[in-house]
């Protein structure tokens, strides 16, 4: 099974309820980054595998949220950086437009969604080339900060846009479709913004307390 990304969607993609089907129906659209073009090349290989009778399954993932202490430097990781800053009582510099909405998912839901795609009988997979978005929930940075401040009232944020992060955050869809994974995989996300913020902040605080 191949994990694709919202980084595969470019400027011509729908803003709301994006589907993996859209990517199969627009194989030549420009995702606007080398990362997205690499994903597109893998989908072409999967298409050939599917066309010759194989069982390719691939999942379009939103930004992944978790309570671990390390992560990469992608655009959606601003949310993880903000949560860690709040847990350590440090100010946070936001590198994306705080009003841009991005799709995210908590890791527990991500694993359930991927396992559902892996385990579902092939006869139930009705989407082209067996590609599915694995949706979670969407929010803006300001919505995240408001939720954090319920736990950390003194959390301070300034905005200094990073040109690349700002560019990519505006390219990607606001929301992913929930219909296809619900109908075909029996998957629906369970964790929303409020629960995610609580889980991640508590995990960081417990880790920091154990280290002190």
mmCIF file with all atom_site columns, C-alpha atoms in Angstrom:
data_model
loop_
_atom_site.group_PDB
_atom_site.id
_atom_site.type_symbol
_atom_site.label_atom_id
_atom_site.label_alt_id
_atom_site.label_comp_id
_atom_site.label_asym_id
_atom_site.label_entity_id
_atom_site.label_seq_id
_atom_site.pdbx_PDB_ins_code
_atom_site.Cartn_x
_atom_site.Cartn_y
_atom_site.Cartn_z
_atom_site.occupancy
_atom_site.B_iso_or_equiv
_atom_site.pdbx_formal_charge
_atom_site.auth_seq_id
_atom_site.auth_comp_id
_atom_site.auth_asym_id
_atom_site.auth_atom_id
_atom_site.pdbx_PDB_model_num
ATOM 1   C CA . UNK A 1 1   ? 0.000   0.000  0.000   1.00 0.00 ? 1   UNK A CA 1
ATOM 2   C CA . UNK A 1 2   ? 1.256   3.438  -0.990  1.00 0.00 ? 2   UNK A CA 1
ATOM 3   C CA . UNK A 1 3   ? 0.762   6.553  1.126   1.00 0.00 ? 3   UNK A CA 1
ATOM 4   C CA . UNK A 1 4   ? 0.104   9.635  -0.973  1.00 0.00 ? 4   UNK A CA 1
ATOM 5   C CA . UNK A 1 5   ? -0.313  13.137 0.399   1.00 0.00 ? 5   UNK A CA 1
ATOM 6   C CA . UNK A 1 6   ? -2.343  16.328 0.171   1.00 0.00 ? 6   UNK A CA 1
ATOM 7   C CA . UNK A 1 7   ? 0.893   17.630 -1.382  1.00 0.00 ? 7   UNK A CA 1
ATOM 8   C CA . UNK A 1 8   ? -0.310  15.920 -4.567  1.00 0.00 ? 8   UNK A CA 1
ATOM 9   C CA . UNK A 1 9   ? -3.084  18.490 -4.990  1.00 0.00 ? 9   UNK A CA 1
ATOM 10  C CA . UNK A 1 10  ? -2.191  21.641 -6.903  1.00 0.00 ? 10  UNK A CA 1
ATOM 11  C CA . UNK A 1 11  ? -3.850  24.981 -7.553  1.00 0.00 ? 11  UNK A CA 1
ATOM 12  C CA . UNK A 1 12  ? -6.541  23.518 -9.840  1.00 0.00 ? 12  UNK A CA 1
ATOM 13  C CA . UNK A 1 13  ? -7.815  21.005 -7.265  1.00 0.00 ? 13  UNK A CA 1
ATOM 14  C CA . UNK A 1 14  ? -11.132 21.584 -5.458  1.00 0.00 ? 14  UNK A CA 1
ATOM 15  C CA . UNK A 1 15  ? -10.900 23.399 -2.144  1.00 0.00 ? 15  UNK A CA 1
ATOM 16  C CA . UNK A 1 16  ? -13.474 21.290 -0.322  1.00 0.00 ? 16  UNK A CA 1
ATOM 17  C CA . UNK A 1 17  ? -14.226 17.566 -0.107  1.00 0.00 ? 17  UNK A CA 1
ATOM 18  C CA . UNK A 1 18  ? -11.210 16.569 -2.188  1.00 0.00 ? 18  UNK A CA 1
ATOM 19  C CA . UNK A 1 19  ? -11.033 12.938 -3.248  1.00 0.00 ? 19  UNK A CA 1
ATOM 20  C CA . UNK A 1 20  ? -8.328  10.570 -4.427  1.00 0.00 ? 20  UNK A CA 1
ATOM 21  C CA . UNK A 1 21  ? -10.556 10.038 -7.459  1.00 0.00 ? 21  UNK A CA 1
ATOM 22  C CA . UNK A 1 22  ? -9.802  13.619 -8.524  1.00 0.00 ? 22  UNK A CA 1
ATOM 23  C CA . UNK A 1 23  ? -6.116  12.748 -8.790  1.00 0.00 ? 23  UNK A CA 1
ATOM 24  C CA . UNK A 1 24  ? -6.824  9.749  -11.010 1.00 0.00 ? 24  UNK A CA 1
ATOM 25  C CA . UNK A 1 25  ? -9.110  11.877 -13.199 1.00 0.00 ? 25  UNK A CA 1
ATOM 26  C CA . UNK A 1 26  ? -6.489  14.642 -13.532 1.00 0.00 ? 26  UNK A CA 1
ATOM 27  C CA . UNK A 1 27  ? -3.226  12.718 -13.937 1.00 0.00 ? 27  UNK A CA 1
ATOM 28  C CA . UNK A 1 28  ? -1.381  15.642 -15.574 1.00 0.00 ? 28  UNK A CA 1
ATOM 29  C CA . UNK A 1 29  ? -2.263  18.385 -13.101 1.00 0.00 ? 29  UNK A CA 1
ATOM 30  C CA . UNK A 1 30  ? 0.761   20.158 -11.641 1.00 0.00 ? 30  UNK A CA 1
ATOM 31  C CA . UNK A 1 31  ? 0.983   19.738 -7.854  1.00 0.00 ? 31  UNK A CA 1
ATOM 32  C CA . UNK A 1 32  ? 3.367   22.684 -7.659  1.00 0.00 ? 32  UNK A CA 1
ATOM 33  C CA . UNK A 1 33  ? 6.273   20.914 -5.950  1.00 0.00 ? 33  UNK A CA 1
ATOM 34  C CA . UNK A 1 34  ? 8.882   18.233 -6.612  1.00 0.00 ? 34  UNK A CA 1
ATOM 35  C CA . UNK A 1 35  ? 7.421   16.287 -3.696  1.00 0.00 ? 35  UNK A CA 1
ATOM 36  C CA . UNK A 1 36  ? 4.021   16.205 -5.369  1.00 0.00 ? 36  UNK A CA 1
ATOM 37  C CA . UNK A 1 37  ? 5.531   15.256 -8.717  1.00 0.00 ? 37  UNK A CA 1
ATOM 38  C CA . UNK A 1 38  ? 7.302   12.311 -7.096  1.00 0.00 ? 38  UNK A CA 1
ATOM 39  C CA . UNK A 1 39  ? 3.987   11.131 -5.682  1.00 0.00 ? 39  UNK A CA 1
ATOM 40  C CA . UNK A 1 40  ? 2.418   11.526 -9.135  1.00 0.00 ? 40  UNK A CA 1
ATOM 41  C CA . UNK A 1 41  ? 5.133   9.319  -10.659 1.00 0.00 ? 41  UNK A CA 1
ATOM 42  C CA . UNK A 1 42  ? 4.387   6.567  -8.136  1.00 0.00 ? 42  UNK A CA 1
ATOM 43  C CA . UNK A 1 43  ? 0.671   6.775  -8.945  1.00 0.00 ? 43  UNK A CA 1
ATOM 44  C CA . UNK A 1 44  ? 1.526   6.201  -12.606 1.00 0.00 ? 44  UNK A CA 1
ATOM 45  C CA . UNK A 1 45  ? 3.274   2.960  -11.650 1.00 0.00 ? 45  UNK A CA 1
ATOM 46  C CA . UNK A 1 46  ? 0.295   1.955  -9.540  1.00 0.00 ? 46  UNK A CA 1
ATOM 47  C CA . UNK A 1 47  ? -2.009  2.685  -12.461 1.00 0.00 ? 47  UNK A CA 1
ATOM 48  C CA . UNK A 1 48  ? -0.104  0.194  -14.618 1.00 0.00 ? 48  UNK A CA 1
ATOM 49  C CA . UNK A 1 49  ? -0.258  -2.363 -11.827 1.00 0.00 ? 49  UNK A CA 1
ATOM 50  C CA . UNK A 1 50  ? -4.025  -1.836 -11.512 1.00 0.00 ? 50  UNK A CA 1
ATOM 51  C CA . UNK A 1 51  ? -4.546  -1.911 -15.293 1.00 0.00 ? 51  UNK A CA 1
ATOM 52  C CA . UNK A 1 52  ? -2.880  -5.321 -15.521 1.00 0.00 ? 52  UNK A CA 1
ATOM 53  C CA . UNK A 1 53  ? -5.033  -6.826 -12.780 1.00 0.00 ? 53  UNK A CA 1
ATOM 54  C CA . UNK A 1 54  ? -3.066  -5.990 -9.644  1.00 0.00 ? 54  UNK A CA 1
ATOM 55  C CA . UNK A 1 55  ? -4.471  -4.769 -6.339  1.00 0.00 ? 55  UNK A CA 1
ATOM 56  C CA . UNK A 1 56  ? -2.839  -1.386 -5.715  1.00 0.00 ? 56  UNK A CA 1
ATOM 57  C CA . UNK A 1 57  ? -4.199  0.431  -2.691  1.00 0.00 ? 57  UNK A CA 1
ATOM 58  C CA . UNK A 1 58  ? -3.151  3.961  -1.908  1.00 0.00 ? 58  UNK A CA 1
ATOM 59  C CA . UNK A 1 59  ? -4.147  6.538  0.660   1.00 0.00 ? 59  UNK A CA 1
ATOM 60  C CA . UNK A 1 60  ? -4.022  10.327 0.439   1.00 0.00 ? 60  UNK A CA 1
ATOM 61  C CA . UNK A 1 61  ? -2.965  11.548 3.878   1.00 0.00 ? 61  UNK A CA 1
ATOM 62  C CA . UNK A 1 62  ? -3.508  14.961 5.428   1.00 0.00 ? 62  UNK A CA 1
ATOM 63  C CA . UNK A 1 63  ? -1.068  16.471 7.910   1.00 0.00 ? 63  UNK A CA 1
ATOM 64  C CA . UNK A 1 64  ? -0.397  13.917 10.660  1.00 0.00 ? 64  UNK A CA 1
ATOM 65  C CA . UNK A 1 65  ? -0.687  15.034 14.294  1.00 0.00 ? 65  UNK A CA 1
ATOM 66  C CA . UNK A 1 66  ? 0.771   13.058 17.188  1.00 0.00 ? 66  UNK A CA 1
ATOM 67  C CA . UNK A 1 67  ? 2.274   13.370 20.651  1.00 0.00 ? 67  UNK A CA 1
ATOM 68  C CA . UNK A 1 68  ? 5.806   12.209 19.876  1.00 0.00 ? 68  UNK A CA 1
ATOM 69  C CA . UNK A 1 69  ? 8.728   14.515 20.635  1.00 0.00 ? 69  UNK A CA 1
ATOM 70  C CA . UNK A 1 70  ? 10.200  14.720 17.119  1.00 0.00 ? 70  UNK A CA 1
ATOM 71  C CA . UNK A 1 71  ? 8.920   15.272 13.582  1.00 0.00 ? 71  UNK A CA 1
ATOM 72  C CA . UNK A 1 72  ? 9.911   16.631 10.189  1.00 0.00 ? 72  UNK A CA 1
ATOM 73  C CA . UNK A 1 73  ? 9.839   20.181 8.869   1.00 0.00 ? 73  UNK A CA 1
ATOM 74  C CA . UNK A 1 74  ? 6.825   20.080 6.569   1.00 0.00 ? 74  UNK A CA 1
ATOM 75  C CA . UNK A 1 75  ? 4.195   22.776 6.235   1.00 0.00 ? 75  UNK A CA 1
ATOM 76  C CA . UNK A 1 76  ? 1.522   21.103 8.376   1.00 0.00 ? 76  UNK A CA 1
ATOM 77  C CA . UNK A 1 77  ? 4.040   20.496 11.177  1.00 0.00 ? 77  UNK A CA 1
ATOM 78  C CA . UNK A 1 78  ? 3.494   24.091 12.286  1.00 0.00 ? 78  UNK A CA 1
ATOM 79  C CA . UNK A 1 79  ? 0.703   22.653 14.447  1.00 0.00 ? 79  UNK A CA 1
ATOM 80  C CA . UNK A 1 80  ? 3.092   20.260 16.216  1.00 0.00 ? 80  UNK A CA 1
ATOM 81  C CA . UNK A 1 81  ? 5.570   23.090 16.763  1.00 0.00 ? 81  UNK A CA 1
ATOM 82  C CA . UNK A 1 82  ? 2.842   25.262 18.285  1.00 0.00 ? 82  UNK A CA 1
ATOM 83  C CA . UNK A 1 83  ? 1.694   22.525 20.654  1.00 0.00 ? 83  UNK A CA 1
ATOM 84  C CA . UNK A 1 84  ? 5.230   21.871 21.872  1.00 0.00 ? 84  UNK A CA 1
ATOM 85  C CA . UNK A 1 85  ? 5.847   25.593 22.363  1.00 0.00 ? 85  UNK A CA 1
ATOM 86  C CA . UNK A 1 86  ? 2.676   25.821 24.429  1.00 0.00 ? 86  UNK A CA 1
ATOM 87  C CA . UNK A 1 87  ? 3.667   22.819 26.570  1.00 0.00 ? 87  UNK A CA 1
ATOM 88  C CA . UNK A 1 88  ? 7.062   24.380 27.281  1.00 0.00 ? 88  UNK A CA 1
ATOM 89  C CA . UNK A 1 89  ? 5.656   27.890 27.885  1.00 0.00 ? 89  UNK A CA 1
ATOM 90  C CA . UNK A 1 90  ? 7.554   29.368 24.968  1.00 0.00 ? 90  UNK A CA 1
ATOM 91  C CA . UNK A 1 91  ? 6.308   31.930 22.431  1.00 0.00 ? 91  UNK A CA 1
ATOM 92  C CA . UNK A 1 92  ? 5.504   30.598 18.978  1.00 0.00 ? 92  UNK A CA 1
ATOM 93  C CA . UNK A 1 93  ? 6.281   32.105 15.576  1.00 0.00 ? 93  UNK A CA 1
ATOM 94  C CA . UNK A 1 94  ? 3.638   31.043 13.054  1.00 0.00 ? 94  UNK A CA 1
ATOM 95  C CA . UNK A 1 95  ? 5.001   30.574 9.523   1.00 0.00 ? 95  UNK A CA 1
ATOM 96  C CA . UNK A 1 96  ? 1.658   30.063 7.751   1.00 0.00 ? 96  UNK A CA 1
ATOM 97  C CA . UNK A 1 97  ? -1.260  32.423 7.261   1.00 0.00 ? 97  UNK A CA 1
ATOM 98  C CA . UNK A 1 98  ? -3.311  31.938 10.454  1.00 0.00 ? 98  UNK A CA 1
ATOM 99  C CA . UNK A 1 99  ? -6.570  32.015 8.466   1.00 0.00 ? 99  UNK A CA 1
ATOM 100 C CA . UNK A 1 100 ? -5.636  29.278 5.977   1.00 0.00 ? 100 UNK A CA 1
ATOM 101 C CA . UNK A 1 101 ? -7.496  26.039 6.634   1.00 0.00 ? 101 UNK A CA 1
ATOM 102 C CA . UNK A 1 102 ? -5.643  22.735 6.227   1.00 0.00 ? 102 UNK A CA 1
ATOM 103 C CA . UNK A 1 103 ? -6.733  19.100 6.583   1.00 0.00 ? 103 UNK A CA 1
ATOM 104 C CA . UNK A 1 104 ? -5.098  17.168 9.426   1.00 0.00 ? 104 UNK A CA 1
ATOM 105 C CA . UNK A 1 105 ? -5.513  13.829 11.153  1.00 0.00 ? 105 UNK A CA 1
ATOM 106 C CA . UNK A 1 106 ? -4.591  12.467 14.575  1.00 0.00 ? 106 UNK A CA 1
ATOM 107 C CA . UNK A 1 107 ? -2.340  9.431  14.364  1.00 0.00 ? 107 UNK A CA 1
ATOM 108 C CA . UNK A 1 108 ? -4.840  7.085  16.047  1.00 0.00 ? 108 UNK A CA 1
ATOM 109 C CA . UNK A 1 109 ? -7.391  7.780  13.312  1.00 0.00 ? 109 UNK A CA 1
ATOM 110 C CA . UNK A 1 110 ? -4.708  7.529  10.654  1.00 0.00 ? 110 UNK A CA 1
ATOM 111 C CA . UNK A 1 111 ? -3.806  4.002  11.714  1.00 0.00 ? 111 UNK A CA 1
ATOM 112 C CA . UNK A 1 112 ? -7.454  2.939  11.790  1.00 0.00 ? 112 UNK A CA 1
ATOM 113 C CA . UNK A 1 113 ? -7.991  4.354  8.320   1.00 0.00 ? 113 UNK A CA 1
ATOM 114 C CA . UNK A 1 114 ? -4.939  2.683  6.821   1.00 0.00 ? 114 UNK A CA 1
ATOM 115 C CA . UNK A 1 115 ? -5.827  -0.654 8.374   1.00 0.00 ? 115 UNK A CA 1
ATOM 116 C CA . UNK A 1 116 ? -9.363  -0.323 7.030   1.00 0.00 ? 116 UNK A CA 1
ATOM 117 C CA . UNK A 1 117 ? -8.028  0.261  3.523   1.00 0.00 ? 117 UNK A CA 1
ATOM 118 C CA . UNK A 1 118 ? -5.613  -2.651 3.856   1.00 0.00 ? 118 UNK A CA 1
ATOM 119 C CA . UNK A 1 119 ? -8.178  -5.117 5.187   1.00 0.00 ? 119 UNK A CA 1
ATOM 120 C CA . UNK A 1 120 ? -11.301 -4.270 3.170   1.00 0.00 ? 120 UNK A CA 1
ATOM 121 C CA . UNK A 1 121 ? -12.310 -6.894 0.607   1.00 0.00 ? 121 UNK A CA 1
ATOM 122 C CA . UNK A 1 122 ? -11.301 -5.796 -2.886  1.00 0.00 ? 122 UNK A CA 1
ATOM 123 C CA . UNK A 1 123 ? -14.897 -6.172 -4.077  1.00 0.00 ? 123 UNK A CA 1
ATOM 124 C CA . UNK A 1 124 ? -15.927 -3.309 -1.786  1.00 0.00 ? 124 UNK A CA 1
ATOM 125 C CA . UNK A 1 125 ? -13.304 -0.878 -3.111  1.00 0.00 ? 125 UNK A CA 1
ATOM 126 C CA . UNK A 1 126 ? -15.247 1.120  -5.686  1.00 0.00 ? 126 UNK A CA 1
ATOM 127 C CA . UNK A 1 127 ? -12.912 4.080  -6.123  1.00 0.00 ? 127 UNK A CA 1
ATOM 128 C CA . UNK A 1 128 ? -10.692 4.220  -9.247  1.00 0.00 ? 128 UNK A CA 1
ATOM 129 C CA . UNK A 1 129 ? -7.403  2.379  -8.817  1.00 0.00 ? 129 UNK A CA 1
ATOM 130 C CA . UNK A 1 130 ? -8.398  1.792  -5.163  1.00 0.00 ? 130 UNK A CA 1
ATOM 131 C CA . UNK A 1 131 ? -7.250  5.204  -3.982  1.00 0.00 ? 131 UNK A CA 1
ATOM 132 C CA . UNK A 1 132 ? -8.871  6.815  -0.930  1.00 0.00 ? 132 UNK A CA 1
ATOM 133 C CA . UNK A 1 133 ? -8.374  9.931  1.136   1.00 0.00 ? 133 UNK A CA 1
ATOM 134 C CA . UNK A 1 134 ? -8.066  9.217  4.862   1.00 0.00 ? 134 UNK A CA 1
ATOM 135 C CA . UNK A 1 135 ? -9.757  12.281 6.388   1.00 0.00 ? 135 UNK A CA 1
ATOM 136 C CA . UNK A 1 136 ? -9.455  13.654 9.884   1.00 0.00 ? 136 UNK A CA 1
ATOM 137 C CA . UNK A 1 137 ? -10.490 17.239 10.584  1.00 0.00 ? 137 UNK A CA 1
ATOM 138 C CA . UNK A 1 138 ? -9.562  20.675 9.258   1.00 0.00 ? 138 UNK A CA 1
ATOM 139 C CA . UNK A 1 139 ? -8.672  23.873 11.085  1.00 0.00 ? 139 UNK A CA 1
ATOM 140 C CA . UNK A 1 140 ? -6.910  27.191 10.741  1.00 0.00 ? 140 UNK A CA 1
ATOM 141 C CA . UNK A 1 141 ? -3.916  28.169 12.831  1.00 0.00 ? 141 UNK A CA 1
ATOM 142 C CA . UNK A 1 142 ? -6.056  30.710 14.672  1.00 0.00 ? 142 UNK A CA 1
ATOM 143 C CA . UNK A 1 143 ? -8.557  27.996 15.588  1.00 0.00 ? 143 UNK A CA 1
ATOM 144 C CA . UNK A 1 144 ? -5.686  25.882 16.904  1.00 0.00 ? 144 UNK A CA 1
ATOM 145 C CA . UNK A 1 145 ? -4.301  28.786 18.939  1.00 0.00 ? 145 UNK A CA 1
ATOM 146 C CA . UNK A 1 146 ? -7.722  29.513 20.453  1.00 0.00 ? 146 UNK A CA 1
ATOM 147 C CA . UNK A 1 147 ? -7.978  25.898 21.569  1.00 0.00 ? 147 UNK A CA 1
ATOM 148 C CA . UNK A 1 148 ? -4.448  25.883 22.981  1.00 0.00 ? 148 UNK A CA 1
ATOM 149 C CA . UNK A 1 149 ? -5.191  29.017 24.988  1.00 0.00 ? 149 UNK A CA 1
ATOM 150 C CA . UNK A 1 150 ? -7.980  27.211 26.814  1.00 0.00 ? 150 UNK A CA 1
ATOM 151 C CA . UNK A 1 151 ? -5.162  25.167 28.395  1.00 0.00 ? 151 UNK A CA 1
ATOM 152 C CA . UNK A 1 152 ? -2.354  27.757 28.262  1.00 0.00 ? 152 UNK A CA 1
ATOM 153 C CA . UNK A 1 153 ? -3.965  31.202 28.582  1.00 0.00 ? 153 UNK A CA 1
ATOM 154 C CA . UNK A 1 154 ? -0.625  33.027 28.303  1.00 0.00 ? 154 UNK A CA 1
ATOM 155 C CA . UNK A 1 155 ? 0.363   31.310 25.035  1.00 0.00 ? 155 UNK A CA 1
ATOM 156 C CA . UNK A 1 156 ? 1.856   34.002 22.797  1.00 0.00 ? 156 UNK A CA 1
ATOM 157 C CA . UNK A 1 157 ? 1.898   33.902 18.992  1.00 0.00 ? 157 UNK A CA 1
ATOM 158 C CA . UNK A 1 158 ? 3.466   36.139 16.366  1.00 0.00 ? 158 UNK A CA 1
ATOM 159 C CA . UNK A 1 159 ? 3.141   35.689 12.600  1.00 0.00 ? 159 UNK A CA 1
ATOM 160 C CA . UNK A 1 160 ? 6.165   35.713 10.285  1.00 0.00 ? 160 UNK A CA 1
ATOM 161 C CA . UNK A 1 161 ? 5.239   34.006 7.035   1.00 0.00 ? 161 UNK A CA 1
ATOM 162 C CA . UNK A 1 162 ? 7.668   31.584 5.443   1.00 0.00 ? 162 UNK A CA 1
ATOM 163 C CA . UNK A 1 163 ? 7.328   32.014 1.643   1.00 0.00 ? 163 UNK A CA 1
ATOM 164 C CA . UNK A 1 164 ? 7.422   28.280 0.881   1.00 0.00 ? 164 UNK A CA 1
ATOM 165 C CA . UNK A 1 165 ? 5.116   27.228 3.702   1.00 0.00 ? 165 UNK A CA 1
ATOM 166 C CA . UNK A 1 166 ? 2.707   30.000 2.792   1.00 0.00 ? 166 UNK A CA 1
ATOM 167 C CA . UNK A 1 167 ? 2.730   28.955 -0.862  1.00 0.00 ? 167 UNK A CA 1
ATOM 168 C CA . UNK A 1 168 ? 2.055   25.281 -0.197  1.00 0.00 ? 168 UNK A CA 1
ATOM 169 C CA . UNK A 1 169 ? -0.597  25.868 2.450   1.00 0.00 ? 169 UNK A CA 1
ATOM 170 C CA . UNK A 1 170 ? -2.566  27.893 -0.108  1.00 0.00 ? 170 UNK A CA 1
ATOM 171 C CA . UNK A 1 171 ? -2.182  25.220 -2.792  1.00 0.00 ? 171 UNK A CA 1
ATOM 172 C CA . UNK A 1 172 ? -3.656  22.381 -0.775  1.00 0.00 ? 172 UNK A CA 1
ATOM 173 C CA . UNK A 1 173 ? -7.358  21.671 -0.182  1.00 0.00 ? 173 UNK A CA 1
ATOM 174 C CA . UNK A 1 174 ? -9.255  22.893 2.861   1.00 0.00 ? 174 UNK A CA 1
ATOM 175 C CA . UNK A 1 175 ? -11.054 19.598 3.470   1.00 0.00 ? 175 UNK A CA 1
ATOM 176 C CA . UNK A 1 176 ? -10.994 15.964 2.347   1.00 0.00 ? 176 UNK A CA 1
ATOM 177 C CA . UNK A 1 177 ? -14.092 13.983 1.454   1.00 0.00 ? 177 UNK A CA 1
ATOM 178 C CA . UNK A 1 178 ? -15.426 11.638 4.128   1.00 0.00 ? 178 UNK A CA 1
ATOM 179 C CA . UNK A 1 179 ? -18.022 9.872  1.940   1.00 0.00 ? 179 UNK A CA 1
ATOM 180 C CA . UNK A 1 180 ? -15.832 7.339  0.098   1.00 0.00 ? 180 UNK A CA 1
ATOM 181 C CA . UNK A 1 181 ? -13.907 6.004  3.109   1.00 0.00 ? 181 UNK A CA 1
ATOM 182 C CA . UNK A 1 182 ? -17.116 5.856  5.128   1.00 0.00 ? 182 UNK A CA 1
ATOM 183 C CA . UNK A 1 183 ? -19.096 4.005  2.464   1.00 0.00 ? 183 UNK A CA 1
ATOM 184 C CA . UNK A 1 184 ? -16.382 1.643  1.199   1.00 0.00 ? 184 UNK A CA 1
ATOM 185 C CA . UNK A 1 185 ? -14.029 1.203  4.149   1.00 0.00 ? 185 UNK A CA 1
ATOM 186 C CA . UNK A 1 186 ? -16.337 1.739  7.107   1.00 0.00 ? 186 UNK A CA 1
ATOM 187 C CA . UNK A 1 187 ? -13.937 4.400  8.335   1.00 0.00 ? 187 UNK A CA 1
ATOM 188 C CA . UNK A 1 188 ? -14.808 7.710  9.980   1.00 0.00 ? 188 UNK A CA 1
ATOM 189 C CA . UNK A 1 189 ? -12.483 9.911  12.054  1.00 0.00 ? 189 UNK A CA 1
ATOM 190 C CA . UNK A 1 190 ? -13.091 9.978  15.807  1.00 0.00 ? 190 UNK A CA 1
ATOM 191 C CA . UNK A 1 191 ? -10.635 12.588 17.095  1.00 0.00 ? 191 UNK A CA 1
ATOM 192 C CA . UNK A 1 192 ? -11.368 16.273 16.569  1.00 0.00 ? 192 UNK A CA 1
ATOM 193 C CA . UNK A 1 193 ? -9.451  19.457 17.309  1.00 0.00 ? 193 UNK A CA 1
ATOM 194 C CA . UNK A 1 194 ? -10.351 19.740 20.993  1.00 0.00 ? 194 UNK A CA 1
ATOM 195 C CA . UNK A 1 195 ? -9.452  16.159 21.875  1.00 0.00 ? 195 UNK A CA 1
ATOM 196 C CA . UNK A 1 196 ? -6.252  16.290 19.807  1.00 0.00 ? 196 UNK A CA 1
ATOM 197 C CA . UNK A 1 197 ? -4.998  19.426 21.567  1.00 0.00 ? 197 UNK A CA 1
ATOM 198 C CA . UNK A 1 198 ? -5.695  17.895 24.977  1.00 0.00 ? 198 UNK A CA 1
ATOM 199 C CA . UNK A 1 199 ? -3.993  14.593 24.122  1.00 0.00 ? 199 UNK A CA 1
ATOM 200 C CA . UNK A 1 200 ? -0.861  16.198 22.691  1.00 0.00 ? 200 UNK A CA 1
ATOM 201 C CA . UNK A 1 201 ? -0.428  18.805 25.420  1.00 0.00 ? 201 UNK A CA 1
ATOM 202 C CA . UNK A 1 202 ? -0.873  16.197 28.157  1.00 0.00 ? 202 UNK A CA 1
ATOM 203 C CA . UNK A 1 203 ? 1.651   13.865 26.521  1.00 0.00 ? 203 UNK A CA 1
ATOM 204 C CA . UNK A 1 204 ? 4.240   16.646 26.224  1.00 0.00 ? 204 UNK A CA 1
ATOM 205 C CA . UNK A 1 205 ? 3.721   17.700 29.835  1.00 0.00 ? 205 UNK A CA 1
ATOM 206 C CA . UNK A 1 206 ? 4.055   14.142 31.109  1.00 0.00 ? 206 UNK A CA 1
ATOM 207 C CA . UNK A 1 207 ? 7.241   13.663 29.085  1.00 0.00 ? 207 UNK A CA 1
ATOM 208 C CA . UNK A 1 208 ? 8.736   16.925 30.338  1.00 0.00 ? 208 UNK A CA 1
ATOM 209 C CA . UNK A 1 209 ? 7.821   16.100 33.941  1.00 0.00 ? 209 UNK A CA 1
ATOM 210 C CA . UNK A 1 210 ? 9.506   12.722 33.674  1.00 0.00 ? 210 UNK A CA 1
ATOM 211 C CA . UNK A 1 211 ? 12.684  14.380 32.357  1.00 0.00 ? 211 UNK A CA 1
ATOM 212 C CA . UNK A 1 212 ? 12.899  16.936 35.154  1.00 0.00 ? 212 UNK A CA 1
#
